[in-house]
Amino acid sequence: MSAIISVKNLVKNYGSFEAVKGISFEVQEGEIFGLLGPNGAGKSTTLEIIETLRNKTSGEVIVAGYSIDKDIDKIKRIIGVQLQTSGFYPGLNLIELINLFSGLYNEPVNPQELLQLVNLEDKGRNKFKELSGGQKQRFSIATTIINKPKIIFLDEPTTGLDPQARRNLWDLIRNIRAKGTTIIITTHYMDEAEILCDRVAIMDQGKIIALNSPDQLIDDLVATGFERPKEVKQANLEDVFINLTGHALRSE
Ligand code: ADP
Ligand code: MG
């Protein structure tokens, strides 16, 4: 694997406030890379700079060999960015929205095939606002892959979703990665990061304070003598919930 994103000494100031304080990291081609950290850590700012949607203060960012200083148009062509769900025209149905994006990207796409990929094949004639929370997220992820990007950026795609919808989205993300797409994701769910991400960077107050595979980070913590205060049970409350309510999606 080789680096598809390279960030060096990235700084972002909002006025006198330093939101990102000189971070460096690389994302390897084909991996699912997690950006974790408390609210305000600087995750979205970092992603938006890499997506060319926000200006940096200083530092270097290279995406698939292109510099964000010179090659914004080339970078835009090879990335997919998940829009905030409010970004969709409320009056259009899903097929019309897909055709709209297809036209914007100048990339022919079969709407029904795309809807099938995200389990929304029956919803083509529905408007975006008529979808459940999980369906909205799946549709907005579908729109990120219309231009057949090398990299997609997902900023908290599972926030607020129920356990079944969250698992369904994990499957979708894994399917997209299986086709060779690199994925950068932010999440506040550590179980999700552990299951989904090959590597994670943990950010706090504008700095990266750890970067490794979830497995290695856990082993490193255990090696310091850390132990869980309570004996770990064979299941947790989420297992109980899924066991009682099943894996099938709701409100579908
Ligand atoms: P995260 O996504 O990790 O929650 P953000 O990147 O959204 O963090 O924000 C990092 C910090 O920068 C926060 O303190 C936030 O209030 C601040 N910030 C974000 N956007 C702006 C902006 N447009 N103007 C001023 N401050 C901002
Ligand atoms: Mg954010």
CSV table of C-alpha atoms and ligand atoms in Angstrom, one decimal, residues 12-15 17-20 36-48 54 155-156 186 188 203 206, ligand 1:
chain,number,residue,atom,x,y,z
A,12,LYS,CA,-5.7,26.1,10.8
A,13,ASN,CA,-6.3,29.2,12.8
A,14,TYR,CA,-9.8,30.8,13.1
A,15,GLY,CA,-8.7,34.4,13.9
A,17,PHE,CA,-7.9,30.5,17.8
A,18,GLU,CA,-5.7,27.6,16.7
A,19,ALA,CA,-8.1,24.8,15.7
A,20,VAL,CA,-5.5,22.6,14.1
A,36,LEU,CA,-11.5,10.2,16.3
A,37,GLY,CA,-11.7,12.8,19.1
A,38,PRO,CA,-14.0,14.9,21.3
A,39,ASN,CA,-16.2,17.6,19.8
A,40,GLY,CA,-14.1,20.6,18.9
A,41,ALA,CA,-10.9,18.5,18.4
A,42,GLY,CA,-10.5,19.8,14.8
A,43,LYS,CA,-11.7,16.7,12.9
A,44,SER,CA,-14.1,18.4,10.5
A,45,THR,CA,-11.8,21.3,9.9
A,46,THR,CA,-9.0,18.8,8.9
A,47,LEU,CA,-11.3,16.9,6.6
A,48,GLU,CA,-12.7,20.0,5.0
A,54,ARG,CA,-11.7,25.1,3.5
A,155,ASP,CA,-18.1,12.9,8.7
A,156,GLU,CA,-20.1,11.2,11.5
A,186,THR,CA,-15.1,10.4,11.7
A,188,HIS,CA,-17.9,9.1,18.2
A,203,MET,CA,-7.2,14.1,17.9
A,206,GLY,CA,-6.0,20.4,17.4
B,1,ADP,P1,-14.7,18.6,15.4
B,1,ADP,O1,-15.2,18.2,14.0
B,1,ADP,O2,-13.5,17.7,15.9
B,1,ADP,O3,-15.8,18.6,16.4
B,1,ADP,P2,-14.2,21.2,14.3
B,1,ADP,O4,-13.1,21.1,13.3
B,1,ADP,O5,-15.6,21.4,13.8
B,1,ADP,O6,-14.1,20.1,15.4
B,1,ADP,O7,-13.9,22.5,15.2
B,1,ADP,C1,-12.6,22.7,15.8
B,1,ADP,C2,-12.6,24.0,16.6
B,1,ADP,O8,-12.6,25.1,15.6
B,1,ADP,C3,-13.8,24.2,17.5
B,1,ADP,O9,-13.4,24.8,18.6
B,1,ADP,C4,-14.7,25.0,16.7
B,1,ADP,O10,-15.5,25.8,17.5
B,1,ADP,C5,-13.8,25.9,15.9
B,1,ADP,N1,-14.3,26.3,14.6
B,1,ADP,C6,-14.8,25.5,13.6
B,1,ADP,N2,-15.2,26.2,12.5
B,1,ADP,C7,-15.0,27.5,12.8
B,1,ADP,C8,-15.3,28.7,12.1
B,1,ADP,N3,-15.8,28.7,10.9
B,1,ADP,N4,-14.9,29.8,12.8
B,1,ADP,C9,-14.4,29.8,14.0
B,1,ADP,N5,-14.2,28.7,14.7
B,1,ADP,C10,-14.5,27.6,14.1
